[in-house]
Amino acid sequence: MKVNRTVGEIMNRLYQIWQVKHNKWPTNTTDKSHLEFILTNFDPTSEEQIALVAELCYIVKSGEWQMSYEALKNMLPDKQFEMNILEEVKDYFTGKEYFGDQKSFDEYIKNQRNPFILELLSHIMLLSIENTLACKPYEFSIQGVHYMHLNSKKQGLDLAAIAKDNLKNEYYLIIGESKNRQSPSEGTKEALEAFKTFDSGRKWPDIRQVMKAVANSFEKPTDRISEKISKHILWQKKIIYRLTIEHRSKKPRGGSQFRDFKVHTPNATCEQFRQCEAIHTERLDYFYDAVSIKVTNYIEEKEKEIYV
């Protein structure tokens, strides 16, 4: 594992490797519900994919993040290695705090560490927003992305970002959820219920607070985007919902696992504003473990260098 690439390089490389395609569902009618992205080349046993995700995990978990998307894309990891940070990151991925209590350890891995890695994958899949073929007649470019949760138990949006439609010079809010429940349908239901709440405006103050922080990270002094993020009614037709779930089947049911997406987000005006992906391996446990081991081994090598 090498930690010498920019965040943008890592994310783009992974997205390219995955060979992401898309389908509009349902396929047999003109009244489309949502846009599903398919990772045709995601391989949880691939050494390259494991190493790239581990590299991102290390950078993010070290507390290095920029909300400006241009700054984030170009960001190189810090070359200074502080022992306390290295130790903290290693402990997180090994679950050291729960050693000796198998039940608590298993719960920690399932409910904290693994969701963190899946949330990272959902941030990589945010690049789907810029897929001009899938999102026509819009031409979106990502402008800003909120900080990732360093603790997956922390309440709040799993993913929050702002995109610009370059054709109309208009801005759109992106709200994302990632779920790795034992039953994929349970995770989908939870996420869609959350989207329903957001779409109704009942959580608008929370969304506004987060989105203003994102807007302030990239706006120019003459372009007061954050001032426009004031009333839900101005934005409810300009919110893009993104859902990432872990799916135990290698062949999810052709988009039908998201069949209630449209019902829960009536203010999303078209299928391009309802985006989703089911990362469909039998389970991602092997991948989560392999990524964590890669991060841990990297840190242990760095610790040796420091002690020497």
Tab-separated table of C-alpha atoms in Angstrom:
chain	number	residue	atom	x	y	z
A	1	MET	CA	0.000	0.000	0.000
A	2	LYS	CA	1.342	3.399	-1.028
A	3	VAL	CA	0.028	6.626	0.441
A	4	ASN	CA	1.349	9.023	-2.167
A	5	ARG	CA	-1.594	9.711	-4.492
A	6	THR	CA	-4.170	12.459	-4.326
A	7	VAL	CA	-7.661	11.628	-3.148
A	8	GLY	CA	-8.943	12.443	-6.618
A	9	GLU	CA	-6.519	10.011	-8.245
A	10	ILE	CA	-7.551	7.196	-5.913
A	11	MET	CA	-11.283	7.807	-6.326
A	12	ASN	CA	-11.068	8.095	-10.103
A	13	ARG	CA	-8.936	4.969	-10.363
A	14	LEU	CA	-11.412	2.923	-8.331
A	15	TYR	CA	-14.382	4.242	-10.300
A	16	GLN	CA	-12.646	3.352	-13.551
A	17	ILE	CA	-11.746	-0.138	-12.315
A	18	TRP	CA	-15.339	-0.806	-11.278
A	19	GLN	CA	-16.554	-0.103	-14.844
A	20	VAL	CA	-19.767	1.454	-13.586
A	21	LYS	CA	-22.817	1.086	-15.807
A	22	HIS	CA	-26.381	2.247	-15.243
A	23	ASN	CA	-29.996	1.209	-15.749
A	24	LYS	CA	-33.217	3.156	-15.466
A	25	TRP	CA	-35.944	1.261	-13.605
A	26	PRO	CA	-38.428	-0.014	-14.526
A	27	THR	CA	-37.019	-0.973	-17.884
A	28	ASN	CA	-40.355	-1.745	-19.538
A	29	THR	CA	-42.068	1.643	-19.210
A	30	THR	CA	-41.408	5.302	-19.969
A	31	ASP	CA	-42.416	6.257	-16.409
A	32	LYS	CA	-39.047	5.735	-14.735
A	33	SER	CA	-38.590	5.565	-10.987
A	34	HIS	CA	-34.852	5.741	-10.392
A	35	LEU	CA	-31.366	5.354	-11.811
A	36	GLU	CA	-29.380	2.331	-10.642
A	37	PHE	CA	-25.603	2.173	-11.039
A	38	ILE	CA	-23.948	-1.229	-11.376
A	39	LEU	CA	-20.338	-1.905	-10.386
A	40	THR	CA	-19.607	-4.510	-13.037
A	41	ASN	CA	-15.996	-5.072	-12.001
A	42	PHE	CA	-16.078	-4.695	-8.224
A	43	ASP	CA	-13.943	-7.520	-6.817
A	44	PRO	CA	-13.629	-7.880	-3.021
A	45	THR	CA	-10.593	-10.151	-3.502
A	46	SER	CA	-8.663	-7.784	-5.797
A	47	GLU	CA	-5.382	-6.707	-4.220
A	48	GLU	CA	-5.423	-3.433	-6.134
A	49	GLN	CA	-8.964	-2.543	-5.089
A	50	ILE	CA	-8.299	-3.487	-1.469
A	51	ALA	CA	-5.134	-1.366	-1.416
A	52	LEU	CA	-6.800	1.672	-2.991
A	53	VAL	CA	-9.734	1.612	-0.581
A	54	ALA	CA	-7.324	1.102	2.335
A	55	GLU	CA	-5.348	4.131	1.182
A	56	LEU	CA	-8.499	6.255	1.229
A	57	CYS	CA	-9.511	4.845	4.604
A	58	TYR	CA	-6.191	5.868	6.076
A	59	ILE	CA	-6.373	9.394	4.670
A	60	VAL	CA	-9.965	9.967	5.798
A	61	LYS	CA	-9.557	8.378	9.220
A	62	SER	CA	-6.442	10.497	9.817
A	63	GLY	CA	-8.738	13.525	9.759
A	64	GLU	CA	-7.614	14.829	6.377
A	65	TRP	CA	-10.535	16.033	4.300
A	66	GLN	CA	-11.514	19.089	2.298
A	67	MET	CA	-15.083	20.117	1.544
A	68	SER	CA	-14.128	21.922	-1.637
A	69	TYR	CA	-14.216	19.177	-4.231
A	70	GLU	CA	-11.375	20.655	-6.265
A	71	ALA	CA	-9.230	20.844	-3.136
A	72	LEU	CA	-10.243	17.311	-2.151
A	73	LYS	CA	-9.379	15.913	-5.575
A	74	ASN	CA	-5.922	17.485	-5.450
A	75	MET	CA	-5.200	16.749	-1.794
A	76	LEU	CA	-2.097	14.754	-1.010
A	77	PRO	CA	-1.829	12.922	2.336
A	78	ASP	CA	0.212	14.467	5.103
A	79	LYS	CA	3.765	13.147	5.116
A	80	GLN	CA	4.191	13.814	8.836
A	81	PHE	CA	3.234	10.785	10.894
A	82	GLU	CA	2.204	11.523	14.460
A	83	MET	CA	2.350	8.506	16.720
A	84	ASN	CA	-0.924	9.216	18.496
A	85	ILE	CA	-2.811	9.499	15.179
A	86	LEU	CA	-1.233	6.332	13.798
A	87	GLU	CA	-2.128	4.459	16.960
A	88	GLU	CA	-5.704	5.758	16.941
A	89	VAL	CA	-6.279	4.776	13.308
A	90	LYS	CA	-4.757	1.321	13.860
A	91	ASP	CA	-6.916	0.742	16.936
A	92	TYR	CA	-10.012	1.689	14.950
A	93	PHE	CA	-9.426	-0.841	12.189
A	94	THR	CA	-8.331	-3.640	14.546
A	95	GLY	CA	-11.115	-3.025	17.070
A	96	LYS	CA	-8.517	-3.092	19.846
A	97	GLU	CA	-10.870	-1.571	22.408
A	98	TYR	CA	-13.047	-4.695	22.217
A	99	PHE	CA	-10.345	-7.365	22.400
A	100	GLY	CA	-11.253	-10.024	24.926
A	101	ASP	CA	-15.016	-9.680	24.493
A	102	GLN	CA	-15.989	-11.542	21.330
A	103	LYS	CA	-19.612	-10.407	21.339
A	104	SER	CA	-18.713	-6.738	21.720
A	105	PHE	CA	-15.942	-7.104	19.143
A	106	ASP	CA	-18.309	-8.652	16.593
A	107	GLU	CA	-20.864	-5.899	17.220
A	108	TYR	CA	-18.183	-3.226	16.782
A	109	ILE	CA	-16.974	-4.681	13.484
A	110	LYS	CA	-20.526	-5.072	12.163
A	111	ASN	CA	-21.972	-1.781	13.377
A	112	GLN	CA	-19.039	0.648	13.284
A	113	ARG	CA	-15.984	-0.378	11.285
A	114	ASN	CA	-17.767	-2.022	8.349
A	115	PRO	CA	-20.341	0.792	7.890
A	116	PHE	CA	-17.457	3.296	7.820
A	117	ILE	CA	-15.838	1.468	4.896
A	118	LEU	CA	-19.156	1.143	3.054
A	119	GLU	CA	-19.766	4.863	3.541
A	120	LEU	CA	-16.387	5.491	1.943
A	121	LEU	CA	-17.471	3.389	-1.053
A	122	SER	CA	-20.619	5.508	-1.314
A	123	HIS	CA	-18.454	8.629	-1.501
A	124	ILE	CA	-16.479	7.097	-4.370
A	125	MET	CA	-19.756	6.302	-6.133
A	126	LEU	CA	-20.647	9.978	-5.839
A	127	LEU	CA	-18.652	10.269	-9.071
A	128	SER	CA	-21.740	8.790	-10.755
A	129	ILE	CA	-23.241	12.275	-10.468
A	130	GLU	CA	-20.835	13.379	-13.202
A	131	ASN	CA	-21.857	10.552	-15.563
A	132	THR	CA	-23.297	12.706	-18.345
A	133	LEU	CA	-24.811	9.742	-20.189
A	134	ALA	CA	-26.749	8.582	-17.139
A	135	CYS	CA	-27.819	12.030	-15.964
A	136	LYS	CA	-28.939	13.610	-19.244
A	137	PRO	CA	-30.360	16.199	-19.832
A	138	TYR	CA	-28.252	17.468	-16.911
A	139	GLU	CA	-24.505	17.932	-16.881
A	140	PHE	CA	-23.521	17.828	-13.236
A	141	SER	CA	-20.147	18.543	-11.714
A	142	ILE	CA	-19.460	18.075	-8.016
A	143	GLN	CA	-18.569	21.298	-6.215
A	144	GLY	CA	-18.318	20.351	-2.561
A	145	VAL	CA	-18.601	17.319	-0.281
A	146	HIS	CA	-19.220	17.376	3.462
A	147	TYR	CA	-16.907	15.627	5.889
A	148	MET	CA	-17.293	11.886	6.223
A	149	HIS	CA	-18.368	10.558	9.609
A	150	LEU	CA	-15.292	9.382	11.487
A	151	ASN	CA	-17.683	7.494	13.741
A	152	SER	CA	-20.483	5.705	11.930
A	153	LYS	CA	-22.683	5.926	15.042
A	154	LYS	CA	-22.719	9.693	14.814
A	155	GLN	CA	-26.113	11.020	13.772
A	156	GLY	CA	-26.446	13.020	10.569
A	157	LEU	CA	-26.330	12.667	6.825
A	158	ASP	CA	-24.150	9.817	5.560
A	159	LEU	CA	-23.335	11.887	2.493
A	160	ALA	CA	-23.963	15.556	1.748
A	161	ALA	CA	-22.715	17.357	-1.337
A	162	ILE	CA	-23.499	20.108	-3.812
A	163	ALA	CA	-23.394	19.704	-7.588
A	164	LYS	CA	-23.711	22.233	-10.369
A	165	ASP	CA	-25.632	21.757	-13.596
A	166	ASN	CA	-23.174	23.329	-16.014
A	167	LEU	CA	-25.819	23.667	-18.744
A	168	LYS	CA	-28.168	25.871	-16.709
A	169	ASN	CA	-25.690	27.197	-14.155
A	170	GLU	CA	-27.894	25.917	-11.316
A	171	TYR	CA	-26.956	24.149	-8.099
A	172	TYR	CA	-28.362	20.917	-6.628
A	173	LEU	CA	-28.123	19.398	-3.184
A	174	ILE	CA	-27.080	15.747	-2.868
A	175	ILE	CA	-28.218	13.705	0.119
A	176	GLY	CA	-26.919	10.161	0.519
A	177	GLU	CA	-27.488	7.127	2.731
A	178	SER	CA	-25.419	3.928	2.928
A	179	LYS	CA	-26.717	0.762	4.592
A	180	ASN	CA	-25.132	-2.619	5.306
A	181	ARG	CA	-27.927	-4.384	7.166
A	182	GLN	CA	-28.044	-8.171	7.373
A	183	SER	CA	-31.186	-7.964	5.269
A	184	PRO	CA	-30.674	-5.627	2.273
A	185	SER	CA	-34.389	-4.832	2.179
A	186	GLU	CA	-34.188	-3.610	5.773
A	187	GLY	CA	-31.400	-1.200	4.863
A	188	THR	CA	-33.280	0.035	1.808
A	189	LYS	CA	-36.420	0.624	3.864
A	190	GLU	CA	-34.474	2.596	6.504
A	191	ALA	CA	-32.840	4.785	3.872
A	192	LEU	CA	-36.049	5.480	1.967
A	193	GLU	CA	-37.822	6.416	5.203
A	194	ALA	CA	-35.006	8.887	5.879
A	195	PHE	CA	-35.342	10.294	2.354
A	196	LYS	CA	-39.092	10.647	2.899
A	197	THR	CA	-38.395	12.782	5.972
A	198	PHE	CA	-35.857	14.926	4.117
A	199	ASP	CA	-38.171	15.304	1.120
A	200	SER	CA	-41.019	16.509	3.333
A	201	GLY	CA	-38.870	19.288	4.781
A	202	ARG	CA	-39.067	18.026	8.363
A	203	LYS	CA	-35.261	17.899	8.663
A	204	TRP	CA	-34.601	21.000	6.610
A	205	PRO	CA	-32.771	22.991	9.349
A	206	ASP	CA	-30.252	20.137	9.710
A	207	ILE	CA	-29.767	19.908	5.954
A	208	ARG	CA	-29.449	23.676	5.597
A	209	GLN	CA	-26.741	23.828	8.259
A	210	VAL	CA	-24.675	21.114	6.588
A	211	MET	CA	-25.156	22.460	3.063
A	212	LYS	CA	-24.205	25.999	4.058
A	213	ALA	CA	-20.911	24.652	5.376
A	214	VAL	CA	-20.333	22.841	2.084
A	215	ALA	CA	-21.292	25.910	0.027
A	216	ASN	CA	-18.942	28.135	1.991
A	217	SER	CA	-16.068	25.820	1.118
A	218	PHE	CA	-16.180	26.593	-2.594
A	219	GLU	CA	-18.212	29.694	-3.281
A	220	LYS	CA	-16.739	32.946	-4.508
A	221	PRO	CA	-17.466	36.153	-2.574
A	222	THR	CA	-19.762	37.295	-5.381
A	223	ASP	CA	-21.589	34.007	-5.612
A	224	ARG	CA	-23.541	33.747	-2.355
A	225	ILE	CA	-24.844	30.235	-2.741
A	226	SER	CA	-25.150	29.698	0.991
A	227	GLU	CA	-27.550	32.640	1.221
A	228	LYS	CA	-29.843	30.876	-1.208
A	229	ILE	CA	-29.959	27.782	0.977
A	230	SER	CA	-32.691	29.258	3.110
A	231	LYS	CA	-36.119	27.844	2.385
A	232	HIS	CA	-36.881	24.238	1.638
A	233	ILE	CA	-39.409	25.186	-1.012
A	234	LEU	CA	-36.592	26.687	-3.102
A	235	TRP	CA	-34.633	23.460	-3.055
A	236	GLN	CA	-37.112	20.587	-2.849
A	237	LYS	CA	-37.158	20.233	-6.641
A	238	LYS	CA	-33.346	20.338	-6.703
A	239	ILE	CA	-32.379	17.537	-4.338
A	240	ILE	CA	-30.626	14.420	-5.613
A	241	TYR	CA	-30.979	11.376	-3.376
A	242	ARG	CA	-28.251	8.692	-3.406
A	243	LEU	CA	-28.519	5.270	-1.779
A	244	THR	CA	-25.763	2.669	-1.444
A	245	ILE	CA	-26.591	-0.738	-0.006
A	246	GLU	CA	-24.646	-3.910	0.529
A	247	HIS	CA	-26.531	-6.731	-1.170
A	248	ARG	CA	-25.949	-10.381	-0.296
A	249	SER	CA	-26.956	-11.666	-3.729
A	250	LYS	CA	-24.651	-11.523	-6.730
A	251	LYS	CA	-27.716	-10.820	-8.856
A	252	PRO	CA	-29.979	-8.201	-7.270
A	253	ARG	CA	-33.423	-8.057	-8.759
A	254	GLY	CA	-32.753	-5.642	-11.600
A	255	GLY	CA	-33.507	-2.435	-9.691
A	256	SER	CA	-36.698	-3.727	-8.062
A	257	GLN	CA	-35.084	-3.720	-4.606
A	258	PHE	CA	-35.475	0.076	-4.833
A	259	ARG	CA	-39.066	-0.047	-6.099
A	260	ASP	CA	-40.419	2.347	-3.425
A	261	PHE	CA	-37.844	5.074	-4.121
A	262	LYS	CA	-40.252	7.250	-6.097
A	263	VAL	CA	-43.069	6.866	-3.581
A	264	HIS	CA	-40.855	8.160	-0.764
A	265	THR	CA	-39.429	11.132	-2.676
A	266	PRO	CA	-42.345	12.724	-4.570
A	267	ASN	CA	-40.546	16.069	-4.858
A	268	ALA	CA	-37.658	14.556	-6.826
A	269	THR	CA	-38.813	15.518	-10.296
A	270	CYS	CA	-37.133	12.787	-12.386
A	271	GLU	CA	-35.307	9.474	-12.175
A	272	GLN	CA	-31.899	11.180	-12.404
A	273	PHE	CA	-32.583	12.629	-8.937
A	274	ARG	CA	-33.006	9.160	-7.405
A	275	GLN	CA	-29.707	7.309	-7.676
A	276	CYS	CA	-28.724	4.019	-6.095
A	277	GLU	CA	-26.386	1.057	-6.215
A	278	ALA	CA	-26.385	-2.384	-4.645
A	279	ILE	CA	-22.826	-3.560	-4.118
A	280	HIS	CA	-23.720	-7.128	-4.823
A	281	THR	CA	-21.346	-9.696	-3.457
A	282	GLU	CA	-22.434	-12.529	-1.188
A	283	ARG	CA	-21.134	-10.432	1.689
A	284	LEU	CA	-18.455	-7.808	1.952
A	285	ASP	CA	-16.976	-9.175	5.176
A	286	TYR	CA	-13.840	-10.444	3.429
A	287	PHE	CA	-13.326	-7.078	1.775
A	288	TYR	CA	-13.803	-5.120	5.011
A	289	ASP	CA	-11.319	-7.367	6.814
A	290	ALA	CA	-8.762	-7.215	4.000
A	291	VAL	CA	-8.940	-3.405	3.824
A	292	SER	CA	-8.522	-3.145	7.595
A	293	ILE	CA	-5.540	-5.493	7.619
A	294	LYS	CA	-3.929	-3.454	4.842
A	295	VAL	CA	-4.345	-0.216	6.828
A	296	THR	CA	-3.011	-1.853	9.987
A	297	ASN	CA	0.045	-3.314	8.254
A	298	TYR	CA	0.840	0.043	6.670
A	299	ILE	CA	0.716	1.805	10.029
A	300	GLU	CA	2.891	-0.813	11.684
A	301	GLU	CA	5.520	-0.260	8.986
A	302	LYS	CA	5.366	3.489	9.639
A	303	GLU	CA	5.733	2.906	13.363
A	304	LYS	CA	8.906	0.911	12.743
A	305	GLU	CA	10.326	3.801	10.703
A	306	ILE	CA	9.539	6.278	13.470
A	307	TYR	CA	11.066	4.131	16.206
A	308	VAL	CA	14.192	3.542	14.130
